[in-house]
Every structure is written in structure tokens, then in C-alpha cells.
CSV table of C-alpha atoms in Angstrom, one decimal:
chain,number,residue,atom,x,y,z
A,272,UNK,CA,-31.8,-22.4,-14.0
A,273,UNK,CA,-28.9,-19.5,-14.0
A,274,UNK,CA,-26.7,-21.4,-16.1
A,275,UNK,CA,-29.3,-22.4,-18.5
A,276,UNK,CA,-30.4,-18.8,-18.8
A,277,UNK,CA,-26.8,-17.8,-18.9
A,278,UNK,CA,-26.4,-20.4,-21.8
A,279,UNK,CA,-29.1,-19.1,-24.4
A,280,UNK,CA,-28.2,-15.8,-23.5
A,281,UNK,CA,-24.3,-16.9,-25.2
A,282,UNK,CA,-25.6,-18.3,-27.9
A,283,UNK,CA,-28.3,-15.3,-28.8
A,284,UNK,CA,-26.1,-12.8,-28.3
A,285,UNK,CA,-22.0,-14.5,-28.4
A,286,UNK,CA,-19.7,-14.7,-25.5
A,287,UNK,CA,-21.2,-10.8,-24.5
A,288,UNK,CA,-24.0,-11.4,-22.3
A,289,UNK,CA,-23.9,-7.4,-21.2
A,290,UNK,CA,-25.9,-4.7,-22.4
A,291,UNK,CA,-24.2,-1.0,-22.8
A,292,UNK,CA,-24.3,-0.4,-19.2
A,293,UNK,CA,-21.7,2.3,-17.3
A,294,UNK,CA,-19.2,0.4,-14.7
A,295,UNK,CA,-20.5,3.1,-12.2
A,296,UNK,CA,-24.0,1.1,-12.2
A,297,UNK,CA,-21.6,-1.8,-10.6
A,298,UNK,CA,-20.7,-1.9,-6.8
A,299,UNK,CA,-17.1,-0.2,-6.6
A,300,UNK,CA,-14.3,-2.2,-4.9
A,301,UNK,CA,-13.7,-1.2,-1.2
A,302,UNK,CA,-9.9,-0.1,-0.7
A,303,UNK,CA,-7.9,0.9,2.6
A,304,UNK,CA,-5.7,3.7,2.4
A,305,UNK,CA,-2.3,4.9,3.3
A,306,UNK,CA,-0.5,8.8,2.9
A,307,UNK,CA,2.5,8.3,0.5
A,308,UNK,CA,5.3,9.9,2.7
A,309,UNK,CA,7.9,12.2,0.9
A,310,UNK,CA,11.7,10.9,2.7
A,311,UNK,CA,13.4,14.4,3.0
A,312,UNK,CA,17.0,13.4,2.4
A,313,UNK,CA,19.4,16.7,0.8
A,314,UNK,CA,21.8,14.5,-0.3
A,315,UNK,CA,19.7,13.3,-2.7
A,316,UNK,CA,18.3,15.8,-5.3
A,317,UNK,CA,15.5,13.9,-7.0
A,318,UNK,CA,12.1,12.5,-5.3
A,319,UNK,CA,12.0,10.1,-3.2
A,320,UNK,CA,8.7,8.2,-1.2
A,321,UNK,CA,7.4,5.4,1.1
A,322,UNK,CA,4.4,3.6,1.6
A,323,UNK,CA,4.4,2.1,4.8
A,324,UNK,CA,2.9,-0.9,5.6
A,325,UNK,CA,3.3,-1.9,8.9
A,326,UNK,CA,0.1,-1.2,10.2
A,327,UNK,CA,-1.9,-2.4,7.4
A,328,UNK,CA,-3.0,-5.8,7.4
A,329,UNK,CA,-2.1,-9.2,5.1
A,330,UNK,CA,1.2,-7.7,3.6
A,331,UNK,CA,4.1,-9.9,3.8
A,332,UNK,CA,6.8,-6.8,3.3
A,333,UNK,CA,7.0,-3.6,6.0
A,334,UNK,CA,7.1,-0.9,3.6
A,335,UNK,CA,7.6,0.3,-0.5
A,336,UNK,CA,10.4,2.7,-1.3
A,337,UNK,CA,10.5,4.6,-4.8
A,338,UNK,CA,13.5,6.8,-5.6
A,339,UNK,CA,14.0,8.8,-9.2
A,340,UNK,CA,16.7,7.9,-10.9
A,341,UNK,CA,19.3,11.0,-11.6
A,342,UNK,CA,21.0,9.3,-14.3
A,343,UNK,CA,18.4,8.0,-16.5
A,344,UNK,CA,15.6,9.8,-18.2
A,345,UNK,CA,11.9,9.1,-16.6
A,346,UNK,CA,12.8,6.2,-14.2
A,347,UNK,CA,12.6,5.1,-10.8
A,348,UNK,CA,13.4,2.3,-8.8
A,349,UNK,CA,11.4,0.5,-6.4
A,350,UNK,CA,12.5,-1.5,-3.3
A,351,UNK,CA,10.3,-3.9,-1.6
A,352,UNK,CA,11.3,-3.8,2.3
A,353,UNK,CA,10.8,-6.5,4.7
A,354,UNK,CA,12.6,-6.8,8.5
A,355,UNK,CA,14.9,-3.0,6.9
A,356,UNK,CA,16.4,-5.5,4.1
A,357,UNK,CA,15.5,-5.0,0.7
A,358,UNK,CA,13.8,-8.1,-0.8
A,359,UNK,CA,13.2,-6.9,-4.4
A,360,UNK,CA,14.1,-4.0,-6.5
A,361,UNK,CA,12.3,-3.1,-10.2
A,362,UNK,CA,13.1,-0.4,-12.1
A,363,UNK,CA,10.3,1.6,-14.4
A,364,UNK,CA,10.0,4.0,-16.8
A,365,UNK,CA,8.5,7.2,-14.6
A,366,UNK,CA,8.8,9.6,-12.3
A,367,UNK,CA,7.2,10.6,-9.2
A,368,UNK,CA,7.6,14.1,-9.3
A,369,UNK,CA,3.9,14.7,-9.0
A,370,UNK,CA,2.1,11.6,-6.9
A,371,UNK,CA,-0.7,12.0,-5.4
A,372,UNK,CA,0.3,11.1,-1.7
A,373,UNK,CA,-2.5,8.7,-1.6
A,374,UNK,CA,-1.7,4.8,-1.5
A,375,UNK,CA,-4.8,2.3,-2.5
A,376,UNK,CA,-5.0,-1.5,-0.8
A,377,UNK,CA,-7.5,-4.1,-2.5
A,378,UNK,CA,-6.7,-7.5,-3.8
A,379,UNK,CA,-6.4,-7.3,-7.9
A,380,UNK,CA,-5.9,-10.7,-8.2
A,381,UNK,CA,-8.0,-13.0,-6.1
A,382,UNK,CA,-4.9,-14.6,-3.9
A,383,UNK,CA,-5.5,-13.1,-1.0
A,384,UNK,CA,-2.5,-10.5,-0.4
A,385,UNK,CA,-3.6,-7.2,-1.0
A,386,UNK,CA,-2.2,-5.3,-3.5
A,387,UNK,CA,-1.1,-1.7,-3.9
A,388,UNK,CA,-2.2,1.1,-6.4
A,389,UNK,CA,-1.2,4.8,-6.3
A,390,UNK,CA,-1.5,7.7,-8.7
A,391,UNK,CA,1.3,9.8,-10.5
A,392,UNK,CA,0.1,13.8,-12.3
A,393,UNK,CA,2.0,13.5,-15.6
A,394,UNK,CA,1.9,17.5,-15.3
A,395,UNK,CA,0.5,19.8,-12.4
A,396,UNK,CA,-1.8,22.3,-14.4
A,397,UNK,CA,-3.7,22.9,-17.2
A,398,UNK,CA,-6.5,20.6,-19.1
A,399,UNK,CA,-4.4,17.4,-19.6
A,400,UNK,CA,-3.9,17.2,-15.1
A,401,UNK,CA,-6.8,14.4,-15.7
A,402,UNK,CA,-4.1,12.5,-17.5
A,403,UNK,CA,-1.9,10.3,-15.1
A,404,UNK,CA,0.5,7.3,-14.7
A,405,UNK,CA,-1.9,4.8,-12.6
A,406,UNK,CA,0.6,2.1,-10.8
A,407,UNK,CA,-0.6,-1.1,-9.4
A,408,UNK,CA,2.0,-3.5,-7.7
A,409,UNK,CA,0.1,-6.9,-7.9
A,410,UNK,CA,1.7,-9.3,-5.0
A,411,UNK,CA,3.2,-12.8,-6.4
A,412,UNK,CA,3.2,-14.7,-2.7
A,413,UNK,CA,7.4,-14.2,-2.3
A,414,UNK,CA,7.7,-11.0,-4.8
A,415,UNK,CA,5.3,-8.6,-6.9
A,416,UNK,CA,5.0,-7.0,-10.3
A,417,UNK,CA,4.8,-3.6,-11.2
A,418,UNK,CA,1.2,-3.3,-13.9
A,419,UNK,CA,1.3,0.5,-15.3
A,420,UNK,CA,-0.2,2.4,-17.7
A,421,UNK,CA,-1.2,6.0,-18.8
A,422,UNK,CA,-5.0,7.1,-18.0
A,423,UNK,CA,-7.3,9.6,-17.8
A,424,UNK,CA,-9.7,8.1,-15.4
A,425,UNK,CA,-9.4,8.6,-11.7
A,426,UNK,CA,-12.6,5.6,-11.6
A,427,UNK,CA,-12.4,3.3,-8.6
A,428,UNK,CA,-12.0,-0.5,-10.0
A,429,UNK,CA,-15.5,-2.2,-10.2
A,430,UNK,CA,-16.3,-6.2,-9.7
A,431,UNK,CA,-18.9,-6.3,-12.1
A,432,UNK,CA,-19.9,-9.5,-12.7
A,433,UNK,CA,-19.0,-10.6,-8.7
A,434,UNK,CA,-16.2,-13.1,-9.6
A,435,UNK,CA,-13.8,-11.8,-7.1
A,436,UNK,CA,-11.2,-10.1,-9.7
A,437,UNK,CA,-12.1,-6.6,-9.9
A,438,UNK,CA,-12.2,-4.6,-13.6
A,439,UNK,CA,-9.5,-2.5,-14.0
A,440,UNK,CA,-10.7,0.4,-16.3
A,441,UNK,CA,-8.5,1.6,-19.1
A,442,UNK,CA,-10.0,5.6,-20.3
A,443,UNK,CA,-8.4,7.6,-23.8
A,444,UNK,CA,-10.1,9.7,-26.0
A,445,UNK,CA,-11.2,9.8,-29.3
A,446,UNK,CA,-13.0,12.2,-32.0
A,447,UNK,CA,-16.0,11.8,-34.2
A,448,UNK,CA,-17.9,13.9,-36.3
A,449,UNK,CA,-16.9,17.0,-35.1
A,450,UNK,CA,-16.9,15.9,-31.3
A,451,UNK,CA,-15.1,14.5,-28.2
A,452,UNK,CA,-16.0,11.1,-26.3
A,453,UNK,CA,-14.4,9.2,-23.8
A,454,UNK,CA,-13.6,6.0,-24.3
A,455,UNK,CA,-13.7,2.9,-21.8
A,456,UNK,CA,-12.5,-0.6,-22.0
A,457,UNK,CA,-11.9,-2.8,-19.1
A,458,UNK,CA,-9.2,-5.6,-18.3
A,459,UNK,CA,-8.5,-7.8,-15.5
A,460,UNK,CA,-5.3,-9.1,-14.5
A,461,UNK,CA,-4.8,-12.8,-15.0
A,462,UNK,CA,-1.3,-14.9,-15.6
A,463,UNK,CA,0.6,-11.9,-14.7
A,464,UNK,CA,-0.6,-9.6,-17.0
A,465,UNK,CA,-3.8,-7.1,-18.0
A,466,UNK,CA,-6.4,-9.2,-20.0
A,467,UNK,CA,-8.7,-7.6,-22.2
A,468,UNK,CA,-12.4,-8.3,-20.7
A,469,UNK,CA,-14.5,-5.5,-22.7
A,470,UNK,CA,-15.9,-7.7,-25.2
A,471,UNK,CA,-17.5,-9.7,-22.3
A,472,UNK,CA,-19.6,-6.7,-20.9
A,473,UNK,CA,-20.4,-5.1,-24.2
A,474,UNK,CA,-17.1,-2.5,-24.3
A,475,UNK,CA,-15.6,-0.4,-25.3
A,476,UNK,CA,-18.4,2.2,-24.3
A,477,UNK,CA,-18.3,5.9,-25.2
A,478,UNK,CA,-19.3,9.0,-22.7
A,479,UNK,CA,-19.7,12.5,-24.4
A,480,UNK,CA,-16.7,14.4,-23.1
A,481,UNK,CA,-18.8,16.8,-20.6
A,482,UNK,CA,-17.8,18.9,-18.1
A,483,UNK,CA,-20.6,18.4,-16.1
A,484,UNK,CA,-20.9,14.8,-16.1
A,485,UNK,CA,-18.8,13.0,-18.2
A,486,UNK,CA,-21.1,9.4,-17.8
A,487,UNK,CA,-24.1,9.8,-20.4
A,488,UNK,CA,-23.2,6.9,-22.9
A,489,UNK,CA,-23.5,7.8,-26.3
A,490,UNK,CA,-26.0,5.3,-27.7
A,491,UNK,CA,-25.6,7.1,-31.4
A,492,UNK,CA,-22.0,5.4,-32.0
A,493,UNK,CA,-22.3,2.8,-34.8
A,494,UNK,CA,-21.0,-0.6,-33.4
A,495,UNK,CA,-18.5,-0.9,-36.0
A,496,UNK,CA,-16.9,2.4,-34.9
A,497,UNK,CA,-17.4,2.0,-31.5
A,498,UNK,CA,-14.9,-1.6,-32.1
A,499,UNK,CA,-12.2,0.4,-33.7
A,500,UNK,CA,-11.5,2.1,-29.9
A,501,UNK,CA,-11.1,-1.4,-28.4
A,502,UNK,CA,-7.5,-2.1,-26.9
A,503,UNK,CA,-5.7,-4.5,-25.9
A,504,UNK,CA,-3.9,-3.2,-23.4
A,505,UNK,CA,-4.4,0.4,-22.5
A,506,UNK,CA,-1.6,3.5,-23.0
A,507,UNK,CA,2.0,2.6,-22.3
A,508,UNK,CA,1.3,-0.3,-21.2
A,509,UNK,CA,4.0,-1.7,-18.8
A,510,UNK,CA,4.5,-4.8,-16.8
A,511,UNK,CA,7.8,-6.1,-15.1
């Protein structure tokens, strides 16, 4: 009966079988956290940090070492450590001048390995602090990938239609009419990369920009408008 109601629900309404409804109405994903340690080393002048991971569970490396790179603009390198050998190395076009020392442990891609996400300030003050590097490094069994992108939404990632992969959520902002809105879309990661999935729950979807708030969806947005904010992929996208 599910699936038949599921069916005529596809073909009355297309492949979205969503309603404009806020991820936050969804159960967030539960994470385990780790502090993001800051190696103190004067003989090297530019940032560098480790998440350990010996004494979290299902990782097949011991730790994750990120170190700026002096010589090139806005990179870093990051080593994957297992048994004090480096196993794989990845370079990427940021810094970590300004992470947030907090490191984030779910599993983004259903295999069972749990997966790392952390947070990166593109600047320390001012109205533009919400906007930040969000990093996920997705495990591949024997190596991982580094998934990046530019944001300005510290949301928690949401399962919300209970499949297992949770919805990464991609936030920008646009103008119209005179005012400010948020815009959402939402991807999962499949076949090594982000997958557009807003389509499928009726996104993008548009918040007034509100200091109080920031959730009230506005309703008022023309559809046709509200479709020229969809994305792809979100901001500086990068995958490696």
C-alpha cells in the first residue's frame, strides 16, 4: 500500500513527492566528536592540526594531519596516518588559519566507516563569520576523498527521507525585490561525488534572512524564481 501511494503521488505531482517543508522538521543525524589539536612546532611558521582517531571507533587510520602550505597560495596538505606511516596525502585549495577545533564523525555514505567533517572561518569578525569552508573526508574502504565547499550554514546534516545517506545542505544568498533570503538546496553523496537531491524534496527553499530566526520559508516566491537558485553543486565546489 506505501508503494502504491508513493506511485500516484509521482505521477500527480513528478519525481517530487515533498511539500515545501524545512530540513529542521527532519531528525538530524547523530555525530561523535573529537577537539582538532593545534601541533605547536616553531620550525614551522604556518598552521598546522590533528584529529586524532585512536579512540574513536570503526576508523581504519590512527589520526588526520593538515599542514598549510608556505609556498603556495590558500593550500594545505593532508596526510592520512595509520601505525605513524603516512598512507595517503591530498592537497586542497584552503587554509586552516581559522578552524573551528571541532571534528564531526557520521557515516556520509552508507558503507559503514565513519566519516569526518570539520569547519574552517573564512575570516574571524564581522557579518560574513557565518560564511565558511565546510570539509568532509568521505572514507573509500583503503583511502578517502576530500568533498569541500563554501557555506553559510552551520545546519547539522538531516536523513530526511530515512534511506540511510544523510542530506548534505548547501546555503547562499540571493536578493529579490528589495530583500534578502537564504537559499537551501540539498545533495547527497553518491559515486564519489555531491548529487543534487533538491528537486526530490521540493528545493531549493527560501528563509527570509532574519536575525531572529532565519527558518520562516517564504511561501511568496514564484516557483519559477524560486528554480533559478537551484545548484548543482554548491560554492567552490571541490572533490579530490
Amino acid at each position: 500500500m506505501p508503494r502504491l501511494l508513493l506511485l500516484i503521488c509521482t505521477l500527480l505531482f513528478g519525481s517530487t513527492v515533498f511539500s515545501q517543508t524545512l530540513f529542521t522538521k527532519s531528525k538530524p543525524i547523530v555525530y561523535t566528536k573529537a577537539t582538532i589539536t593545534t601541533i605547536k612546532d616553531t620550525s614551522v611558521k604556518l598552521k598546522v592540526i590533528k584529529i586524532d582517531l585512536k579512540a574513536q571507533k570503526g576508523f581504519n587510520i590512527d589520526s588526520v594531519v593538515v599542514m598549510e602550505q608556505k609556498a603556495r597560495l590558500e593550500e594545505s596538505l593532508i596526510f592520512f596516518y595509520k601505525d605513524n606511516k603516512v598512507v595517503q596525502k591530498i592537497l586542497v585549495p584552503f587554509w586552516i588559519k581559522n578552524v573551528i577545533p571541532i571534528a564531526e564523525f557520521a557515516d556520509f555514505n552508507k558503507d559503514g566507516i565513519p566519516d569526518i567533517k570539520f569547519r574552517i572561518r573564512t575570516i574571524e569578525k564581522g557579518a560574513t563569520a557565518l560564511l565558511n569552508y565546510k570539509v568532509f573526508l568521505i572514507s573509500q574502504i583503503s583511502k578517502y576523498r576530500v568533498l569541500s565547499f563554501v557555506d553559510f550554514s552551520s545546519e547539522k546534516e538531516y536523513d530526511i527521507n530515512g534511506d540511510g545517506i544523510p542530506e548534505i545542505i548547501g546555503c547562499s544568498t540571493t536578493n529579490y525585490n528589495g530583500k534578502n533570503y537564504w537559499v537551501f538546496n540539498l545533495y547527497n553523496w553518491v559515486n564519489n561525488t555531491l548529487q543534487t537531491v533538491s528537486k526530490m524534496y521540493d528545493y531549493p527553499i527560501w528563509t527570509m534572512v532574519d536575525n531572529k530566526t532565519n527558518k520562516v520559508i517564504a511561501k511568496d516566491i514564484p516557483a519559477d524564481i524560486r528554480m533559478t537558485t537551484l545548484r548543482a553543486f554548491p560554492n567552490e565546489y571541490f572533490v579530490k
